[in-house]
Tab-separated table of C-alpha atoms in Angstrom:
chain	number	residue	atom	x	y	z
A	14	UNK	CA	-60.228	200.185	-7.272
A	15	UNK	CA	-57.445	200.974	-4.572
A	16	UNK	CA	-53.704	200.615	-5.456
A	17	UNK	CA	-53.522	197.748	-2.418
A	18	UNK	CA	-56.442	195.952	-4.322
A	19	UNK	CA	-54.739	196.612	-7.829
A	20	UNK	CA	-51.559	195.004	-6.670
A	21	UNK	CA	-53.106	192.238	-4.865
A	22	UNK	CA	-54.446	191.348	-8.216
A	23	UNK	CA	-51.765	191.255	-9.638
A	24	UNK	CA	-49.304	189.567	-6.853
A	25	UNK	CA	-51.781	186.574	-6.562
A	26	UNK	CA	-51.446	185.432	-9.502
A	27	UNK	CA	-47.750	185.439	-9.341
A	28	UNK	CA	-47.568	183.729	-6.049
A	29	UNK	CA	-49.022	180.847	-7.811
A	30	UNK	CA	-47.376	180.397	-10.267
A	31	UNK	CA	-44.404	180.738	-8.199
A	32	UNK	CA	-45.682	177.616	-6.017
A	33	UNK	CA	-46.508	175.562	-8.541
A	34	UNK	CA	-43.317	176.253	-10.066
A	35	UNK	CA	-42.042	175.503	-6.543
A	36	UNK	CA	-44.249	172.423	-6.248
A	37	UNK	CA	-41.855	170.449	-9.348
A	38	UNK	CA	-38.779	172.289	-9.084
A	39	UNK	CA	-36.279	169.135	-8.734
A	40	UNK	CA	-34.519	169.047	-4.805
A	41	UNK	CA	-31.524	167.201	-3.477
A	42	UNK	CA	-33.563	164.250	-2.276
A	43	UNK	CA	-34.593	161.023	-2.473
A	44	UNK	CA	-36.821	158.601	-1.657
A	45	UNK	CA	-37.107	154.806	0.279
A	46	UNK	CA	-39.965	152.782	0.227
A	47	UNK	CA	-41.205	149.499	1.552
A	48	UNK	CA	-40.447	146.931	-1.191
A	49	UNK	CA	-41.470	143.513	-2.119
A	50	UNK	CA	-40.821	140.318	0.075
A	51	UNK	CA	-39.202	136.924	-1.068
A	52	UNK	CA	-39.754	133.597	0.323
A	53	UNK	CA	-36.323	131.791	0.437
A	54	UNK	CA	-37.610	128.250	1.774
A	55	UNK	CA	-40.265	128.582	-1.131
A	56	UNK	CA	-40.079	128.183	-4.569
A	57	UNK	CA	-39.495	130.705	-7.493
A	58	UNK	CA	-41.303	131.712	-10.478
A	59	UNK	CA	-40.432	128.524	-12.003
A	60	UNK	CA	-41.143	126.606	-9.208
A	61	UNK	CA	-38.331	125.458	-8.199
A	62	UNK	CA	-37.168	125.242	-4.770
A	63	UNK	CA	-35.180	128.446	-3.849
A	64	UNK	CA	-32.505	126.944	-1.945
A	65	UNK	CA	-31.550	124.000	-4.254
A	66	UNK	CA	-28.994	121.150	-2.165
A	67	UNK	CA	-26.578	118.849	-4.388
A	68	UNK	CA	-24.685	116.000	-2.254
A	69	UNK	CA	-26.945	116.528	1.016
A	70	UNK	CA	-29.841	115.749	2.381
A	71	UNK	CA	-32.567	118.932	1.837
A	72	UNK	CA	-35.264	119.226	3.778
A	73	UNK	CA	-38.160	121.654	2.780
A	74	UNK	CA	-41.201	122.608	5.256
A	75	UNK	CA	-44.462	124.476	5.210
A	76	UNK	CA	-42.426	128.236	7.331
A	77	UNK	CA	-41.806	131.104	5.163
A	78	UNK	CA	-38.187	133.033	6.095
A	79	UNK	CA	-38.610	136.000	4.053
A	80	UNK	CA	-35.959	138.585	3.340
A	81	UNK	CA	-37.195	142.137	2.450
A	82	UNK	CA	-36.115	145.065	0.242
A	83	UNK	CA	-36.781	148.784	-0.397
A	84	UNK	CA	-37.605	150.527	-3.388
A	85	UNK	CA	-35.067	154.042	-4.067
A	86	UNK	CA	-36.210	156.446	-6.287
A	87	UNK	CA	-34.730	156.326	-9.704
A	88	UNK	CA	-31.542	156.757	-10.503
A	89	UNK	CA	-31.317	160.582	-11.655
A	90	UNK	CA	-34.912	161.297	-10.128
A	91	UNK	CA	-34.625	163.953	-7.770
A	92	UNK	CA	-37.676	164.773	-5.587
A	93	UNK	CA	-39.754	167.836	-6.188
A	94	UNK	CA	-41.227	169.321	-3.226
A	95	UNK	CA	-45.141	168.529	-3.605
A	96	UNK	CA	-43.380	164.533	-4.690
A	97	UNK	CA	-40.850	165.133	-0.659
A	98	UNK	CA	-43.977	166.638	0.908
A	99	UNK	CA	-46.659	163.295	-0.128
A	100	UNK	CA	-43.552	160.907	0.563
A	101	UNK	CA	-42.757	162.633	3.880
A	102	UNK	CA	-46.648	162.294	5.181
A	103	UNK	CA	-46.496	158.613	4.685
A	104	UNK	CA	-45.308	156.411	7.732
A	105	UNK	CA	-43.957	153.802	5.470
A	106	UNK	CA	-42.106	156.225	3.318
A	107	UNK	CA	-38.532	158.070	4.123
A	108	UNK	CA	-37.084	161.397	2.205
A	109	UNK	CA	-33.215	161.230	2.409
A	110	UNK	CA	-30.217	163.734	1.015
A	111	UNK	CA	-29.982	162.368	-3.364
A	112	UNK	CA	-25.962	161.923	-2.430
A	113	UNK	CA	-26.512	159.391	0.009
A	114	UNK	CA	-29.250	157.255	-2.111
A	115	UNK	CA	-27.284	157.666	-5.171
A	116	UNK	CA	-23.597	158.405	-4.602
A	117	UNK	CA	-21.723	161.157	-6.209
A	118	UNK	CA	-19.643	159.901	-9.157
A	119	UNK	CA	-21.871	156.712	-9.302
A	120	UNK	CA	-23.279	155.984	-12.458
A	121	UNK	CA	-26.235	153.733	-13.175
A	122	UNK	CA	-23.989	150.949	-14.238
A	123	UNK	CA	-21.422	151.119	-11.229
A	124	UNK	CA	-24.733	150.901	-8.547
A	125	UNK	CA	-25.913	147.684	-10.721
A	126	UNK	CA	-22.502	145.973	-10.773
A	127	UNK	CA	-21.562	146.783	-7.318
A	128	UNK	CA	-25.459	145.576	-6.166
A	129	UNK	CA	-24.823	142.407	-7.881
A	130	UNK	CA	-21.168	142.066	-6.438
A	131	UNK	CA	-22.893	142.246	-2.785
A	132	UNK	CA	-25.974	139.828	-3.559
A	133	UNK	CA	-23.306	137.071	-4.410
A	134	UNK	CA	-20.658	138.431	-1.830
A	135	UNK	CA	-23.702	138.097	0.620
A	136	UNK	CA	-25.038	135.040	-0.586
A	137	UNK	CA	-22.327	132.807	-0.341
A	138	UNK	CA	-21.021	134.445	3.094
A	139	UNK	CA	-24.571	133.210	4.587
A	140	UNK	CA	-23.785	129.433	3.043
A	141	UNK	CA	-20.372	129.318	4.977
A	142	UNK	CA	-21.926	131.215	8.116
A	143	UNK	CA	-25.039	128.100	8.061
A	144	UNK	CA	-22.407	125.149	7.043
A	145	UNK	CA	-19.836	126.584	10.284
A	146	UNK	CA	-23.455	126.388	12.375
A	147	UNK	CA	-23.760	122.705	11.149
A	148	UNK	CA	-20.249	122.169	12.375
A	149	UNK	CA	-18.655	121.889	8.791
A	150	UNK	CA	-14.837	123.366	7.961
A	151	UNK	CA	-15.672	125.837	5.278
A	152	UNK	CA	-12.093	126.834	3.696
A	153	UNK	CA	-11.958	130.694	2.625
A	154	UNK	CA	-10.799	131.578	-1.224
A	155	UNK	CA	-10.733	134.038	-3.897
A	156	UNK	CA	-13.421	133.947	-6.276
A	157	UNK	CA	-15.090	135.766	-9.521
A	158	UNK	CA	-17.509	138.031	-8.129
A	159	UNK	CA	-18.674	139.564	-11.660
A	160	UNK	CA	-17.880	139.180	-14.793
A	161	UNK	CA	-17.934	142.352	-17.570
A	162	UNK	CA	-19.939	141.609	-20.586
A	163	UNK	CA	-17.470	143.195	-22.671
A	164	UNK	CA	-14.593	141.822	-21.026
A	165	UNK	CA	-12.017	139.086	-22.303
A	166	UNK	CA	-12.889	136.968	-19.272
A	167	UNK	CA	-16.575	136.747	-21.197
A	168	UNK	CA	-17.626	132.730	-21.269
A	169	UNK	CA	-14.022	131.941	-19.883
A	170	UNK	CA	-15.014	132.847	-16.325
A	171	UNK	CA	-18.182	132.380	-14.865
A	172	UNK	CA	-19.371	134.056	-10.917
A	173	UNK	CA	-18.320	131.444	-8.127
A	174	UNK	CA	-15.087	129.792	-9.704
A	175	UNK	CA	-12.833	130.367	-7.470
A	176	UNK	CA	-9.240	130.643	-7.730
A	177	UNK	CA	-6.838	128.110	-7.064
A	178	UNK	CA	-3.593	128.931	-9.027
A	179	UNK	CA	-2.723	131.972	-10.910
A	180	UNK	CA	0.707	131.106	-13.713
A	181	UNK	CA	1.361	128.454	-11.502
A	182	UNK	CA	1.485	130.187	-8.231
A	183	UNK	CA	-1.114	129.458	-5.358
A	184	UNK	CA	-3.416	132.000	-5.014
A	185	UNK	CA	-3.808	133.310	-1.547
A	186	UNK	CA	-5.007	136.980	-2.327
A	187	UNK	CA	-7.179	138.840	-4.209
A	188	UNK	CA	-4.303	141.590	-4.884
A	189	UNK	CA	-2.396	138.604	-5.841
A	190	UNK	CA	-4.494	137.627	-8.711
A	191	UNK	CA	-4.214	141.706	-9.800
A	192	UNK	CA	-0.673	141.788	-9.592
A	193	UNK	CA	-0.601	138.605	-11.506
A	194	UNK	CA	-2.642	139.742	-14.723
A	195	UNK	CA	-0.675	143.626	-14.750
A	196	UNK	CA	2.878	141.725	-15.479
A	197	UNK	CA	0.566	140.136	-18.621
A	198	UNK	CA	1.027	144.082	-20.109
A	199	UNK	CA	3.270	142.247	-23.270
A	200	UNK	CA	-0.039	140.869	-24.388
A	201	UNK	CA	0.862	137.582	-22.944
A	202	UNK	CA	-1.659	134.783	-21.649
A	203	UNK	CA	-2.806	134.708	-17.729
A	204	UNK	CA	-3.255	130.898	-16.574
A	205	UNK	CA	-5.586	131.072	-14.337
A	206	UNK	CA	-6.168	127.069	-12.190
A	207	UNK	CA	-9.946	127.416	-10.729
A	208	UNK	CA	-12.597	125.482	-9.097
A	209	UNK	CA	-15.886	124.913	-10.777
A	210	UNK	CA	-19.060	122.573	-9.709
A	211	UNK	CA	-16.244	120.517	-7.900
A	212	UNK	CA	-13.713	120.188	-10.817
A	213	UNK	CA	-10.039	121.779	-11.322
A	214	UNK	CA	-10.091	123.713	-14.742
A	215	UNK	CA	-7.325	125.780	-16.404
A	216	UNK	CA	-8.784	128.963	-18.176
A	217	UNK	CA	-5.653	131.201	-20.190
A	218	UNK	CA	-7.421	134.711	-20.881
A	219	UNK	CA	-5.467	137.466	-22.999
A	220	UNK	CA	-6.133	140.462	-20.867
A	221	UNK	CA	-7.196	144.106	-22.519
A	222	UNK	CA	-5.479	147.299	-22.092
A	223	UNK	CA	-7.957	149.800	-19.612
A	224	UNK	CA	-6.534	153.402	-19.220
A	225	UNK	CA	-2.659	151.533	-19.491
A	226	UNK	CA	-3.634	148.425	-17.084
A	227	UNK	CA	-3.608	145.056	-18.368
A	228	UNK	CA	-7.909	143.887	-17.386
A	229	UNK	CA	-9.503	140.423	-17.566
A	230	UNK	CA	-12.585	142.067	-16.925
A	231	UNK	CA	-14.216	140.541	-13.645
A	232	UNK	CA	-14.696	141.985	-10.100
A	233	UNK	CA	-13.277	139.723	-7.422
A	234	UNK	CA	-14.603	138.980	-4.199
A	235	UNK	CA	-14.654	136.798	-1.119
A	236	UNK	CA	-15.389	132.941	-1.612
A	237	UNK	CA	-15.320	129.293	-0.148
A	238	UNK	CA	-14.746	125.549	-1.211
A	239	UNK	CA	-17.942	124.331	-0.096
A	240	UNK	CA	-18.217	120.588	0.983
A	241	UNK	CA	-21.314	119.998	-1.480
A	242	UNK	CA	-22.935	122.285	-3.643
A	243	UNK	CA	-25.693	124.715	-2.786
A	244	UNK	CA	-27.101	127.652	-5.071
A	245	UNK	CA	-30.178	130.314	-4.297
A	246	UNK	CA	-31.829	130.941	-7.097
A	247	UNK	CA	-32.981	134.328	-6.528
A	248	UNK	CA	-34.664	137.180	-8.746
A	249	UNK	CA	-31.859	138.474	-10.780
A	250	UNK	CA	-32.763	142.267	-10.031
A	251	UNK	CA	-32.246	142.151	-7.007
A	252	UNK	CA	-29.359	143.790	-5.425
A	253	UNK	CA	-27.246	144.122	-1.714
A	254	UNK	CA	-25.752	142.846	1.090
A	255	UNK	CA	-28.838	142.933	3.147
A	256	UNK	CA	-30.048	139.567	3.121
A	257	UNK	CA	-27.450	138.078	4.529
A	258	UNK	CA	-29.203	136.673	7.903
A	259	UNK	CA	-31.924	135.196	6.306
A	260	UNK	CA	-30.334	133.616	3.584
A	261	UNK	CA	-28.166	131.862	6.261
A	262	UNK	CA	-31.032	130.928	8.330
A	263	UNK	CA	-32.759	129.393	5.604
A	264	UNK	CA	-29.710	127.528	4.338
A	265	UNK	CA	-29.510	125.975	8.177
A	266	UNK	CA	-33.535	125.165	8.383
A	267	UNK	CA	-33.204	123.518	5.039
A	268	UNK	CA	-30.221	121.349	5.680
A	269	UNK	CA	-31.843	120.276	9.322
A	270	UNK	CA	-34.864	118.240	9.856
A	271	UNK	CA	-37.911	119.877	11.190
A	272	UNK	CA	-38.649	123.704	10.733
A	273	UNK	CA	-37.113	126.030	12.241
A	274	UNK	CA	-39.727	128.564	12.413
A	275	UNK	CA	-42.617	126.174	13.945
A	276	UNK	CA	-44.314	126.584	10.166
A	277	UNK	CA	-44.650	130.515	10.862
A	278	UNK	CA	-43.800	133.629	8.461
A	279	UNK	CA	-40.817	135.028	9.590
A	280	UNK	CA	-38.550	137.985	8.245
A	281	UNK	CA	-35.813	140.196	8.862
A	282	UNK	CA	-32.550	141.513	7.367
A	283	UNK	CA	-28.967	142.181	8.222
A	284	UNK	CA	-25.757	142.126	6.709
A	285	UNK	CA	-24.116	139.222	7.474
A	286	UNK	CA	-20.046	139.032	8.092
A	287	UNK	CA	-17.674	136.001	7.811
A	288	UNK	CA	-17.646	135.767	11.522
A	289	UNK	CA	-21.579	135.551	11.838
A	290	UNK	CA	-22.138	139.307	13.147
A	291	UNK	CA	-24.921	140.524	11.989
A	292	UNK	CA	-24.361	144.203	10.447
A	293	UNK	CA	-26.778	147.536	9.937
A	294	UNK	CA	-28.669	148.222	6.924
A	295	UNK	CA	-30.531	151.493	5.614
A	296	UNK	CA	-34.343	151.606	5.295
A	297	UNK	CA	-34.953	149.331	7.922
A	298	UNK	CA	-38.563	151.031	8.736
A	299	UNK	CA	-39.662	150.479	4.864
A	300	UNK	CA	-38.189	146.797	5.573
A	301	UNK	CA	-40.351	146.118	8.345
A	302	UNK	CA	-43.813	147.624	6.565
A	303	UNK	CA	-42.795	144.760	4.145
A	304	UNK	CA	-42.748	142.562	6.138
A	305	UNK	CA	-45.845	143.247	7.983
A	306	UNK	CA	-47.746	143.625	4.854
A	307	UNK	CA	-46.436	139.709	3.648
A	308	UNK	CA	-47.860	138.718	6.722
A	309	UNK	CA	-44.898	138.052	9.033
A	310	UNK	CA	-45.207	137.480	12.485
A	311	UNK	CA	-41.607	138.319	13.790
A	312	UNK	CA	-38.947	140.308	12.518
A	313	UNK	CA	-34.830	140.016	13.275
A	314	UNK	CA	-33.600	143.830	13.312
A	315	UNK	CA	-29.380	144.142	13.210
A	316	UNK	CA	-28.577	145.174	16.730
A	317	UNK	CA	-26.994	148.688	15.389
A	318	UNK	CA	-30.052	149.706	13.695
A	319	UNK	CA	-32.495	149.425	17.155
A	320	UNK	CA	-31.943	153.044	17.310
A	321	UNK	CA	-33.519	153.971	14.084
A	322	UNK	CA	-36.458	152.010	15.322
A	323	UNK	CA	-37.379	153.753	18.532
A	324	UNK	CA	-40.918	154.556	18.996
A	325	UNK	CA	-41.896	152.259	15.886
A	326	UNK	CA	-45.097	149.867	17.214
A	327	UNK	CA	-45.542	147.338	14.391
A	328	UNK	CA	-47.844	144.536	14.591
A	329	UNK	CA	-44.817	142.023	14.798
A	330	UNK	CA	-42.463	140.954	17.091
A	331	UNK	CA	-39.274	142.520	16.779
A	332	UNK	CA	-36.148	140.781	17.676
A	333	UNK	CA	-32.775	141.818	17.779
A	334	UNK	CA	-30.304	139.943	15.770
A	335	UNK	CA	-26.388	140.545	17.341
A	336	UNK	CA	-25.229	137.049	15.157
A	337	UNK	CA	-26.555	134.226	13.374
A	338	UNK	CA	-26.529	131.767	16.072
A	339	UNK	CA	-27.854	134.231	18.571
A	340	UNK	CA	-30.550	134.701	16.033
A	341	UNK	CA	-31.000	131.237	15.730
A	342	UNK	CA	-31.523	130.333	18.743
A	343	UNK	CA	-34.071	132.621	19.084
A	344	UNK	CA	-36.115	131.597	16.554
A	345	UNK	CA	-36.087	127.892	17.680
A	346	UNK	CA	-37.230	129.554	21.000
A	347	UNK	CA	-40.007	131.297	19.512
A	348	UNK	CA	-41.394	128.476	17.466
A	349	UNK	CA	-41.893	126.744	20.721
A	350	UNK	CA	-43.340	129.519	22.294
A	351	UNK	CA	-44.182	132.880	20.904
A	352	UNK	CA	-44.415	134.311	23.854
A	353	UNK	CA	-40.884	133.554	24.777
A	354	UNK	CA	-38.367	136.462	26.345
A	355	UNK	CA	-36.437	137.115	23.594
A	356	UNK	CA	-33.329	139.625	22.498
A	357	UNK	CA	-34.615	143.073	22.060
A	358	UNK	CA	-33.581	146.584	21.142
């Protein structure tokens, strides 16, 4: 046997188990991947009509306005190569940098709280973006966003009361609410005047020392006195700003006779702003195999993410979605006629 064929023997060997070794080594990436679909003018797993209407007239119909979601990769799950290489071969699937799935000095518990923060954030931004489409006067106010579990706020505040005086003082800030419960650093009792279901309650909370700042324990975020009460009763887990659009076009086709998507399957997604501007999302191509796998026939893309879908031929019309009443309008055009000229990236 030759020296070459001596060390060939023994360098093959090596070489594999160098690539398998390779093959589950963990890398710096992450995965997106098309996720499930929900039905917001349909009912959930109770049910029970999604968008649920107290003090107005509700009108349900036979459409489906869907709003769509990706799947990340765990939490702490970081990509081998063979796990990058079978994600990267498949269309629907996208490999990103870990950091920018899973932000550095992030836990687990921050990406939960601050998903949940945005899902309400989002959800009640798309009520007052539909009720301002209707023609209502939809005040802006502070509200509870979240509330800690371990907090002193626990079963004193609840998500959606909002605000309206803080130790007597009308509350016109969120920082003014802070400011309010750090001077409580004796021990002392916040007041706190809020809004719930319609009725003025008075809630006095003993806040708790955190790293030498006087806490209540809840997040605060951006809120609204509603005219009359309406609540989405959407699957807890469930996280983001991302449905913003839809939630506020099925708010409007719900409170208006007739459907507003001719009895078709629609979807989309979009972040949607206090001003009605629809903003970009990530994993918009996962979003769209979503949607084409539930069936929908057109999809609303934010106009700043029609560059990420450039080449992309899915069996679906594509719209672009600039605001809420642009993207409204379009989708009573399209019920009418689905072969309509439409806004397009």
């Amino acid at each position: 046997m030759s020296q070459r064929l001596i060390a060939a023997c023994i360098a093959a060997p090596l070489v594999l188990i160098l690539g398998g070794i390779a093959l589950v080594v963990p890398l710096p990436y992450a995965s997106y991947s098309p996720g499930p679909t929900y039905d917001i003018l349909g009912k959930d797993a109770d049910q029970a009509e999604v968008v649920q209407v107290d003090g107005h007239e509700a009108y349900y119909d036979e459409g489906q306005i869907r709003f769509t979601t990706v799947v990340a990769s765990s939490y702490g799950q970081k990509l081998s190569l063979g796990e990058a290489l079978s994600r990267w071969l498949d269309p629907d699937k996208a490999i990103l940098p870990y950091d920018v799935v899973h932000p550095p000095e992030t836990s687990q518990a921050d990406e939960k709280a601050e998903g949940a923060v945005q899902m309400t954030t989002s959800q009640d931004v798309a009520k007052a973006v539909a009720l301002t489409e209707l023609g209502y006067d939809v005040p802006k106010a502070v509200q509870v966003a979240l509330v800690d579990e371990e907090g002193p706020a626990k079963d004193k505040l609840l998500v959606r009361d909002v605000f309206k005086e803080v130790d007597g003082e009308p509350v016109t800030s969120a920082d003014q609410v802070v400011e309010a419960v750090r001077k409580h650093d004796d021990g002392s009792l916040v007041e706190f005047r809020i809004l719930r279901d319609n009725r003025e309650l008075t809630v006095r909370i003993k806040p708790k020392d955190v790293d030498g700042t006087p806490r209540v324990g809840v997040s605060l975020g951006l809120g609204y006195e509603f005219p009359f009460t309406i609540n989405l009763r959407v699957d807890p887990t469930v996280g983001g700003p991302s449905a913003g659009l839809m939630f506020s076009l099925a708010i409007y086709d719900t409170l208006t006779p007739g459907s507003l998507t001719g009895g078709a399957t629609i979807a989309g997604t979009g972040e949607l702003g206090a001003d009605g501007k629809v903003g970009p999302i990530g994993g918009i191509e996962q979003k769209i195999a979503g949607a084409q796998a539930a069936g929908a026939k057109l999809f609303f893309v934010p106009k700043d993410n029609c560059t990420d879908i450039k080449g992309l031929d899915p069996d679906l019309r594509l719209v672009k979605a600039t605001t809420m009443h642009e993207a409204r309008l379009a989708l009573e055009k399209w019920a009418g006629d689905h072969d309509a000229a439409l806004p397009s990236c």
